[in-house]
Coordinates of C-alpha atoms and ligand atoms in Angstrom, one line a residue:
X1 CA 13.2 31.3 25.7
X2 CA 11.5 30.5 22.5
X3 CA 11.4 33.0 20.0
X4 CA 9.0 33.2 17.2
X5 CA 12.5 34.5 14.8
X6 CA 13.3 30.2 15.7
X7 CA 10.1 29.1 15.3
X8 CA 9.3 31.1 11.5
X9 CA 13.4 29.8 10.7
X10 CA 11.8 26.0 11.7
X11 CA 8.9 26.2 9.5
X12 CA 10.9 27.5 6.2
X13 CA 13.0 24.7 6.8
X14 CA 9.8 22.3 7.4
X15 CA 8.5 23.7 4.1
X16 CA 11.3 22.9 2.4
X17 CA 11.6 19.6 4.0
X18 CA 8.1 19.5 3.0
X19 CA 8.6 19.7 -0.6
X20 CA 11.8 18.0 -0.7
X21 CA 9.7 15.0 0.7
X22 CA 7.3 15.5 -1.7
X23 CA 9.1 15.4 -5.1
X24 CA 11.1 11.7 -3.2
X25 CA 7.3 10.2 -2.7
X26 CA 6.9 11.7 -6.4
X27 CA 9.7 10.1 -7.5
X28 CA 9.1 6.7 -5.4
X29 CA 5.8 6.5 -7.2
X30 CA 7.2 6.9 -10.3
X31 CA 9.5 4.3 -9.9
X32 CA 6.8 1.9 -8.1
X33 CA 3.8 2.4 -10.9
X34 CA 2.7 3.1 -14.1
X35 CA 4.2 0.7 -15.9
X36 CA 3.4 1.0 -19.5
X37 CA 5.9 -2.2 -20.1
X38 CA 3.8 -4.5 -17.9
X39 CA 0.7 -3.6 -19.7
X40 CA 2.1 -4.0 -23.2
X41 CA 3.4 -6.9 -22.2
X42 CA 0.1 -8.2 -21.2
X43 CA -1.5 -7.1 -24.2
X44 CA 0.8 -9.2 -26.7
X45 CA 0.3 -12.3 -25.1
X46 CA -3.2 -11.9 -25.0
X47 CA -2.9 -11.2 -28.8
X48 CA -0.4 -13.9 -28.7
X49 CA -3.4 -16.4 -27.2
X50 CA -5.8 -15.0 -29.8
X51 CA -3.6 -16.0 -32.6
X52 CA -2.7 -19.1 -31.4
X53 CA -6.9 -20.1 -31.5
X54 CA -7.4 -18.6 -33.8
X55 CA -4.9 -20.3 -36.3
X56 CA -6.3 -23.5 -35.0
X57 CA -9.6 -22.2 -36.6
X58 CA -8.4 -21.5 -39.7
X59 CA -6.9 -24.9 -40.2
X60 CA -9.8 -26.1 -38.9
X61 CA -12.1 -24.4 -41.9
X62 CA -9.4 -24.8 -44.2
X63 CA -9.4 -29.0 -43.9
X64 CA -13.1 -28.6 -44.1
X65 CA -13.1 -26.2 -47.0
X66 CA -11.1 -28.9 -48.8
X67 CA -13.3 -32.2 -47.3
X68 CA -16.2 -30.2 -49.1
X69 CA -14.5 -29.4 -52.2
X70 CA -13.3 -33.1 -52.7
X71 CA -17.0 -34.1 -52.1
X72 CA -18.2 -31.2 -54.2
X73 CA -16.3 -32.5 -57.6
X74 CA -16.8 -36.0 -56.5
X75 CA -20.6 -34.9 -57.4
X76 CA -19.7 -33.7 -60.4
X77 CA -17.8 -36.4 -61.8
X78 CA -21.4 -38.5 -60.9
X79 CA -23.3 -36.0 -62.3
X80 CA -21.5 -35.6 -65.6
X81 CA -19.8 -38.7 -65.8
X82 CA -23.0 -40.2 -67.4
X83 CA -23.4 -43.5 -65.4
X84 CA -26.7 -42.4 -63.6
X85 CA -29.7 -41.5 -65.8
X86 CA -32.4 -41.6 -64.1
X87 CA -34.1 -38.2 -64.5
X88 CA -35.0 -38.2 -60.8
X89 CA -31.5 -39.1 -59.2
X90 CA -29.9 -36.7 -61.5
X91 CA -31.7 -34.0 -60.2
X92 CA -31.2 -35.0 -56.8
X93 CA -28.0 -34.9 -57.3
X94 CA -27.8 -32.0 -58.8
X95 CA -29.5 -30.4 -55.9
X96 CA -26.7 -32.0 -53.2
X97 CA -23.8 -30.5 -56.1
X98 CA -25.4 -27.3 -55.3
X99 CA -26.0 -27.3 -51.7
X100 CA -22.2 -28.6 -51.4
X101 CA -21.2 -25.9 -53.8
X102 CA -22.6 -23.4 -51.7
X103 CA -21.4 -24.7 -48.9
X104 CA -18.0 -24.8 -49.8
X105 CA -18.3 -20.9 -51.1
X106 CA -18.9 -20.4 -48.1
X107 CA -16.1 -21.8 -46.1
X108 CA -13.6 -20.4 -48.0
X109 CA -15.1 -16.9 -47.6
X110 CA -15.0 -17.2 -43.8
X111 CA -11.4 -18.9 -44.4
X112 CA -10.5 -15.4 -46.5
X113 CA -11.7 -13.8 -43.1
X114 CA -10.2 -15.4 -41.1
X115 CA -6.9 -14.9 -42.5
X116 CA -7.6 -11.5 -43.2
X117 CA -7.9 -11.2 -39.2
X118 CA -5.2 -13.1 -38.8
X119 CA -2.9 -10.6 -40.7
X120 CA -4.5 -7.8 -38.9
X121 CA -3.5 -9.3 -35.5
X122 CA 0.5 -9.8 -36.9
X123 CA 0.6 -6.9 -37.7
X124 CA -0.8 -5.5 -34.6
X125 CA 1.3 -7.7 -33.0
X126 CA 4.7 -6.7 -34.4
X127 CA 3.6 -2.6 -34.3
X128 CA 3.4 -3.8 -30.0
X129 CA 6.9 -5.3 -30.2
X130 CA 8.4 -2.4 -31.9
X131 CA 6.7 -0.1 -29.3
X132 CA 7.5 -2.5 -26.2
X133 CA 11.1 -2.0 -27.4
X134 CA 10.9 1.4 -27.1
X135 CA 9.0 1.8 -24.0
X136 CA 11.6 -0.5 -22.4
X137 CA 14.2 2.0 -23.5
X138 CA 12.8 4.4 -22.1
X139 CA 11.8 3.6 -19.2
X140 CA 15.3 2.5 -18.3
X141 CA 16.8 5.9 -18.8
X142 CA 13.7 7.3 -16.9
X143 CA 14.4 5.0 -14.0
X144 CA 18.4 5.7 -14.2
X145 CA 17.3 9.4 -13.7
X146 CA 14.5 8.4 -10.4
X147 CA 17.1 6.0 -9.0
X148 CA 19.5 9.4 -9.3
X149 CA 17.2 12.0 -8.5
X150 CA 16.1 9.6 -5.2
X151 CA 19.8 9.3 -3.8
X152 CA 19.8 13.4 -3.9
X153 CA 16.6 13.9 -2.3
X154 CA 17.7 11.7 0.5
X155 CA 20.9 13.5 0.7
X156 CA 19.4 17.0 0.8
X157 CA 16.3 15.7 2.6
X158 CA 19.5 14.0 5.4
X159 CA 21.2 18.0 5.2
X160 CA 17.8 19.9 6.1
X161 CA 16.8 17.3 9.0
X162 CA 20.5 17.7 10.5
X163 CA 19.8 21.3 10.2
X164 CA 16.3 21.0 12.0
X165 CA 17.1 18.7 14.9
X166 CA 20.3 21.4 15.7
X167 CA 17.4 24.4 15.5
X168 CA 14.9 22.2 17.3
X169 CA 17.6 21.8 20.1
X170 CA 17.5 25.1 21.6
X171 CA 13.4 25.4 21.3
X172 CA 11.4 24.7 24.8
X173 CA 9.4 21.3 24.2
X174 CA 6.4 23.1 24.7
X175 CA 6.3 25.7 22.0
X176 CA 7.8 23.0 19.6
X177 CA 4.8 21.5 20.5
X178 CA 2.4 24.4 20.3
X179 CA 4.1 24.9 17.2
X180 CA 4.2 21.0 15.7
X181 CA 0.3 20.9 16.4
X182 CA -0.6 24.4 14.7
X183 CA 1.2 23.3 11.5
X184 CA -1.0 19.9 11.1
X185 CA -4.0 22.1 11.7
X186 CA -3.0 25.5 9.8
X187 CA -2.2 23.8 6.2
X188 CA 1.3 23.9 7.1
X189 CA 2.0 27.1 8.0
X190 CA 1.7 27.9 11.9
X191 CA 3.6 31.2 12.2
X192 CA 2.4 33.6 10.0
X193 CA 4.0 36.9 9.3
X194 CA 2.5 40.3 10.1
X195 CA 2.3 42.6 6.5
X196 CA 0.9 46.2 7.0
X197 CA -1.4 45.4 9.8
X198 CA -2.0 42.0 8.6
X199 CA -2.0 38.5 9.2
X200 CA -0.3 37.3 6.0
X201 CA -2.1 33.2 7.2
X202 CA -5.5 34.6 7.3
X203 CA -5.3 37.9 5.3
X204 CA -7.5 40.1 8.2
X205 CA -6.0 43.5 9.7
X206 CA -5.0 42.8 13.6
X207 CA -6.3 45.3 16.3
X208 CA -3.4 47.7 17.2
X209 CA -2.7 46.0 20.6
X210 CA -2.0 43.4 19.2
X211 CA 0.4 44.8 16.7
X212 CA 2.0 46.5 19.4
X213 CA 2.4 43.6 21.3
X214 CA 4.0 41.3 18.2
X215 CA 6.2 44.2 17.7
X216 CA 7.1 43.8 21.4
X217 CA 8.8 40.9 20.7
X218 CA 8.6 39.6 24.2
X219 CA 5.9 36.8 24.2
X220 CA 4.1 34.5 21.5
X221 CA 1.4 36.5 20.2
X222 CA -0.8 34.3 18.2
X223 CA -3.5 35.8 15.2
X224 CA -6.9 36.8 16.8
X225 CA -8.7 35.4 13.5
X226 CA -6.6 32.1 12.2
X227 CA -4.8 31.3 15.7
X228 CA -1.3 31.5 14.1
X229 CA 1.9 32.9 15.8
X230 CA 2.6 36.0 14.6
X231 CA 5.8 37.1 13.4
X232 CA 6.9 40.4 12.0
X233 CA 9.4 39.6 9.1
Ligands
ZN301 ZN1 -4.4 35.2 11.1

């Protein structure tokens, strides 16, 4: 016969099964996700991307800085070089000098910008190699250490289920059973231990009958309240 003695011994070892499984799905995860190199990775080329358009622009506004600037003292050299006269042109020139002026003040303050963002993103972008290189370090001595801790868990996980399928050998199907489906619907914990009167799964005092008959010992008394088997440790 089935005693609950076998069937409290089966559940410590399912807890600690339990938690052994646990901290190898932990450790599988680990291993699996969060890569912080991935995303860095990602990162720089899309900084890397930016840069590369981005220098494009600024040789863009660069050759037309200087297109402007060429026209710009081209002006000039009409406008002081004393060949045109006529008050009217003159000053019609001297308006286009001006507007091509400005517009070349312009382009080379958006040029100074763009090279000032340009720096920026370098700099950015060497801070994120220096920091890949380190997350890459890292993460190989973290996953030297998951890769090691894995190989124990499956050992010591291997040890407890030998351990359970010899101590499930001499249970009757039928309370492994009873005992298998109370565990899924207990929170893990189907025989519960009898403490001063009480169930220790749901906390409330048992009628003395019932104490008398888990101290019995002869037949699988389970909790009036939570449905567990009581055991008295
Ligand atoms: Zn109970």
């Amino acid at each position: 016969m089935t005693t609950v003695k076998q069937m409290f011994a089966l559940q410590e070892l399912d807890i600690i099964l339990d938690r052994v499984q646990n901290e190898h799905d932990r450790a599988e995860y680990e291993l699996n996700n969060g890569d912080a190199v991935g995303n860095l990775e990602t990162e720089l080329e899309r900084d890397a991307e930016w840069l590369q358009e981005t220098e494009l622009q600024r040789k863009a506004t660069k050759l037309e800085a200087a297109t402007q600037k060429e026209r710009s003292e081209s002006l000039n050299s009409q406008l002081y070089g004393g060949e045109i006269t006529n008050p009217r042109d003159l000053e019609s020139l001297e308006r286009e000098a001006s507007n091509v002026l400005q517009l070349v003040e312009k382009q080379e303050t958006a040029l100074a910008e763009i090279t000032r963002k340009i720096e920026e993103a370098q700099n950015k972008q060497s801070e994120l190699e220096s920091k890949l290189g380190e997350v890459k370090a890292a993460r190989e001595i973290r996953q030297t250490e998951l890769r090691a801790s894995l190989k124990e868990l499956s050992a010591e996980r291997a040890g407890f289920q030998g351990q359970r399928s010899k101590l499930t050998e001499d249970l009757d199907p039928t309370s492994l059973q009873q005992y298998e489906i109370l565990r899924k619907s207990k929170g893990g914990l189907a025989v519960a231990k009898v403490e001063r009167g009480l169930c220790q799964g749901c906390r409330m005092s048992l009628p003395t009958h019932q104490q008398q008959r888990v101290r019995g010992g002869h037949q699988v008394v389970l909790c009036s309240s939570c449905g567990r088997m009581l055991f008295l440790g």
